[in-house]
Amino acid sequence: MIKRTLSNELLGSLGQAVTLQGWVRRIREVSAGLVFLIVADRGGETQVVLSGSLTTQLPTVESVVEITGVVQTSRSRVFPHELAANQLTVLSQAEPLPFPINQAELGVGLDIMDKFRPLALRHPLYQDVFRVQHRLLAHFAEFFSQQGFTRVSTPKMVATGTEGGAELFKIDYFGETAYLAQSPQFFKQMLVGAGFERVFEMGPVFRAEAHHTSRHLNEFISLDIEMGFVEDVNVLMDLEESFLRSLLQDLHERFSTITIAPELPTIPRLPLGEALGIIHREHGKVSEDGNIDPEGERLICQWAEREHGVPAAFLHSYPRHIRPFYALPGVKNAGLTESFDLIFRGQEITTGGLRQHQLNLLLDSMRERGLTPEKYEFYLQVFRYGMPPHGGFAIGAERLTMQLLGLKNIREASVLPLM
Amino acid sequence: MIKRTLSNELLGSLGQAVTLQGWVRRIREVSAGLVFLIVADRGGETQVVLSGSLTTQLPTVESVVEITGVVQTSRSRVFPHELAANQLTVLSQAEPLPFPINQAELGVGLDIMDKFRPLALRHPLYQDVFRVQHRLLAHFAEFFSQQGFTRVSTPKMVATGTEGGAELFKIDYFGETAYLAQSPQFFKQMLVGAGFERVFEMGPVFRAEAHHTSRHLNEFISLDIEMGFVEDVNVLMDLEESFLRSLLQDLHERFSTITIAPELPTIPRLPLGEALGIIHREHGKVSEDGNIDPEGERLICQWAEREHGVPAAFLHSYPRHIRPFYALPGVKNAGLTESFDLIFRGQEITTGGLRQHQLNLLLDSMRERGLTPEKYEFYLQVFRYGMPPHGGFAIGAERLTMQLLGLKNIREASVLPLM
């Protein structure tokens, strides 16, 4: 079998014959009988020199080729080494492209991008997005494993929703109606109570929200954690802040050529009411429902950047009526909750908090909201047999990717956003 | 805030006061005013000595408690150290249990296990299953990342199925019919062609198969890889064999007290036809459809164990009619395919192979099977713009867990098999 050499391995093979395989990204016909190809593979790009008869039948741009040749030093400013080709085989000839992808910017709209996704993804800027996302997911798993968290995979087909029925996709489950999980919330809590104490999950969740905005996906990867024996919501915020700091350090070390959000100073923590007050005072903006809206999220990050040197804020102490029934009421003010959101670069990327772990109070909270506890027996059962105080949070993986890289639309952070 | 000490951290605190938090697994009343509690937490179990007034109001079994006391050496054979309690707080009192979980074996049927899953999962044997599964998933990600694979998350809501319509769950997608992905097959191939070259995914897949056997789940975690620039199916089998060898080594190093399948000698590779011949010769068993059935899988593993000292076999060269349209026809015999299954301890845990990467031949193969290429345009497009020869495989995570640990039923390897 052929031993393949990647673009970033040429240096070690100066003067030797190697075989390169990849996509023809660019073709430059210098003169009769002299053509330069730029060939891309997962290691980067290589300049290939074709001469003589090899230049008579050129592959089209984006064709897949296999080239054997000798590695030599190059006079190019970009490529210190190049391959002087002896043999060229076209493994797959590309048809004419619907748009050029060998430009510095891709320069096509999201509609074209979506229609020709696999082709557009070959652009180096998109390759970078998903190399960063790969590390984000790997770092999440490594960080929480080191903290004693067990990775779990919970059901995505469920009998009932977590927060209500409006955002659920219906499934036909052998003639009965089931739903796609909008969050592993109940399951991760159950698994804390099942003795794992600390669990994490990295899996898809599904939201049947009709709004097509630049920050919503119907299907996204939720990075969920939940932990037992925690009674102070600051412990959760500390944990998330450590994770983000550690993640940014990892990314900066690995990706020196990609622009990633700078390392984080301490993220300010403020009650939601205080945040709304700042927005009102500075911008005259009043909240209708006691919650913060997307514009408010942008404003509070601007404030945090100005006052604390970091474009992020933990907002906490959300009122009960805008948090789910399982949110733990505030220790000092029962009208509030021991919960938080993390707003990062103007967008919410995390929701978290402590949960009610006492069955009787949880039942009261459900009934207050008109929920029927009998329908939630699969969830409530774990509270009967010894449930520790607990809490957790969820990070939207695509939103975090988007904000780390300063992308404009969340669809750029999802590898194949088909739906 | 209280600093918590875990059971496996007691050793370092001899003579000191510490706080332990966990579940009361066992209660032994030694005499009036002297009670031993066994308290379980994610670090293991601790013996706690209660005396005097602390013994007057005992928590129920499986209640969650917080105990402060002094660590001392113990006369117990099981626990070298114990906690002499000064203070005991019940954080959550457990109701009477539906079955005891503090026995060496759980001793309840799967029906009870399913009904009281979170409680049953507290049993140490189940904790072990998911600690092993956690490492299996972590090892998979680490192994393939090191080999240059990029982790991807592909859609689970799809417009069309991969292999046909029979096993698909239908979703109501804003009034239109969509389906749950039965495999990321098309997507992982598209992403190879999208320039990632090597991708892996660890995510749920959904199969609407009505058979309720000990080895089927409607929803399971598929560990998928796909790689470009591979033209010999042995490369894929080599890769899987390396992964499994590396995984077993990792698990044996980490889990010395758990019984895990032994390390693997070389796994024999034989054409399916040869395997069927062995089964016929040795057991007089004839295949009806040219395929191997579950009994045949058990027999061939027995043969491999006897002849090659390993209860596993790669079966390859499956006939075209029992493989999907995208399977690459055999290089030497076009009636066969360059595909394989891995049978391990009597059960198929992997299907893989090379794929047809030439568009015209792929279209022929689809038409032969009565498929309408127009419906698969989202998949076929990538073949137009430079698609490398490629192949891959998928491992069922729960099946691999089950076979590594010798579990009887796949539901024991799924943390919350609700459906």
Coordinates of C-alpha atoms in Angstrom, one line a residue, chain A residues 264-418:
Chain A
L264 CA -11.2 35.9 30.6
P265 CA -10.6 38.1 33.6
T266 CA -13.1 37.5 36.5
I267 CA -16.6 37.5 35.2
P268 CA -18.9 39.9 37.2
R269 CA -21.9 38.3 38.9
L270 CA -25.0 40.5 39.4
P271 CA -28.6 39.9 40.2
L272 CA -30.9 40.2 37.2
G273 CA -32.7 43.1 38.9
E274 CA -29.5 45.0 39.1
A275 CA -28.7 44.3 35.5
L276 CA -32.1 45.6 34.5
G277 CA -31.5 48.6 36.6
I278 CA -28.2 49.4 34.8
I279 CA -29.9 49.0 31.4
H280 CA -32.7 51.3 32.5
R281 CA -30.4 53.9 34.1
E282 CA -27.9 54.0 31.1
H283 CA -30.2 53.4 28.2
G284 CA -33.7 54.3 29.5
K285 CA -34.8 50.8 28.5
V286 CA -37.6 49.1 30.6
S287 CA -38.2 45.3 30.8
E288 CA -41.8 44.3 30.2
D289 CA -41.8 41.0 31.9
G290 CA -38.9 41.3 34.4
N291 CA -36.6 39.4 32.1
I292 CA -33.7 40.5 29.9
D293 CA -34.1 40.5 26.1
P294 CA -31.4 40.1 23.4
E295 CA -30.8 43.9 23.2
G296 CA -30.4 43.9 27.0
E297 CA -27.9 41.1 26.8
R298 CA -25.8 43.1 24.4
L299 CA -26.0 46.2 26.6
I300 CA -25.0 44.4 29.7
C301 CA -22.0 42.9 28.0
Q302 CA -20.9 46.3 26.9
W303 CA -21.3 47.5 30.5
A304 CA -19.3 44.5 31.8
E305 CA -16.6 45.2 29.3
R306 CA -16.4 48.8 30.3
E307 CA -16.6 48.3 34.0
H308 CA -14.9 45.0 34.5
G309 CA -12.8 44.5 31.3
V310 CA -14.7 41.4 30.2
P311 CA -17.6 41.2 27.7
A312 CA -19.4 38.7 29.9
A313 CA -21.6 38.6 33.0
F314 CA -23.3 36.0 35.2
L315 CA -26.8 37.2 35.9
H316 CA -28.4 35.5 38.8
S317 CA -31.5 35.7 41.2
Y318 CA -34.0 35.4 38.3
P319 CA -37.6 35.7 39.5
R320 CA -39.5 32.5 40.0
H321 CA -42.1 33.2 37.3
I322 CA -39.5 33.2 34.5
R323 CA -37.7 30.1 35.7
P324 CA -38.9 26.5 35.5
F325 CA -40.7 24.7 38.4
Y326 CA -37.6 22.8 39.5
A327 CA -35.5 26.0 40.1
L328 CA -34.7 26.3 43.8
P329 CA -36.4 29.4 45.4
G330 CA -33.9 32.0 46.6
V331 CA -32.5 31.4 50.0
K332 CA -33.0 35.0 51.1
N333 CA -35.9 35.9 48.9
A334 CA -38.4 33.2 48.0
G335 CA -39.7 35.2 45.0
L336 CA -36.4 34.7 43.3
T337 CA -34.4 31.6 42.4
E338 CA -30.9 30.3 43.0
S339 CA -30.3 30.3 39.2
F340 CA -28.2 32.1 36.7
D341 CA -27.5 32.7 33.0
L342 CA -24.1 33.4 31.5
I343 CA -24.1 36.2 28.9
F344 CA -21.0 36.1 26.8
R345 CA -20.2 38.7 24.0
G346 CA -23.8 39.8 24.0
Q347 CA -25.5 36.4 24.0
E348 CA -26.8 33.9 26.5
I349 CA -24.7 30.8 26.2
T350 CA -25.6 29.1 29.5
T351 CA -28.6 28.6 31.9
G352 CA -28.0 26.9 35.2
G353 CA -28.8 26.9 38.9
L354 CA -29.7 24.9 42.0
R355 CA -32.7 22.6 41.9
Q356 CA -35.4 21.9 44.4
H357 CA -34.5 18.5 45.9
Q358 CA -37.3 18.2 48.4
L359 CA -40.2 16.2 47.0
N360 CA -43.0 18.0 48.9
L361 CA -41.8 21.5 47.8
L362 CA -41.2 20.3 44.3
L363 CA -44.8 19.0 44.1
D364 CA -46.1 22.4 45.4
S365 CA -44.2 24.1 42.7
M366 CA -45.6 21.9 40.0
R367 CA -49.2 22.3 41.2
E368 CA -48.7 26.1 41.4
R369 CA -48.0 26.0 37.7
G370 CA -50.8 23.7 36.8
L371 CA -48.6 20.7 36.1
T372 CA -49.9 17.2 37.0
P373 CA -47.3 15.5 39.1
E374 CA -48.7 12.0 38.1
K375 CA -47.5 12.6 34.6
Y376 CA -44.0 13.2 35.9
E377 CA -43.7 10.1 38.1
F378 CA -40.6 8.8 36.2
Y379 CA -38.9 12.0 37.3
L380 CA -40.3 12.4 40.7
Q381 CA -39.5 8.8 41.9
V382 CA -35.8 9.6 42.5
F383 CA -36.8 12.2 45.0
R384 CA -38.4 9.6 47.2
Y385 CA -35.3 7.5 47.9
G386 CA -32.6 10.0 49.0
M387 CA -31.9 12.9 46.7
P388 CA -29.0 15.2 47.5
P389 CA -29.1 19.0 47.1
H390 CA -28.0 19.5 43.5
G391 CA -27.6 21.8 40.6
G392 CA -26.0 22.2 37.2
F393 CA -26.0 24.0 33.9
A394 CA -26.1 23.6 30.1
I395 CA -23.9 25.3 27.5
G396 CA -25.1 25.4 23.9
A397 CA -22.0 24.1 22.0
E398 CA -22.8 25.9 18.7
R399 CA -23.5 29.2 20.5
L400 CA -20.3 29.0 22.5
T401 CA -18.4 28.2 19.2
M402 CA -20.0 31.1 17.6
Q403 CA -19.1 33.6 20.3
L404 CA -15.6 32.3 20.8
L405 CA -14.9 32.8 17.0
G406 CA -17.0 35.9 16.5
L407 CA -19.3 34.3 13.9
K408 CA -22.3 36.2 12.6
N409 CA -24.8 33.3 12.4
I410 CA -25.1 30.1 14.4
R411 CA -25.5 28.1 11.2
E412 CA -21.8 28.7 10.6
A413 CA -21.1 26.8 13.9
S414 CA -23.2 23.8 12.9
V415 CA -21.5 21.4 10.5
L416 CA -24.6 20.3 8.6
P417 CA -27.6 22.5 9.7
L418 CA -30.0 20.7 7.4

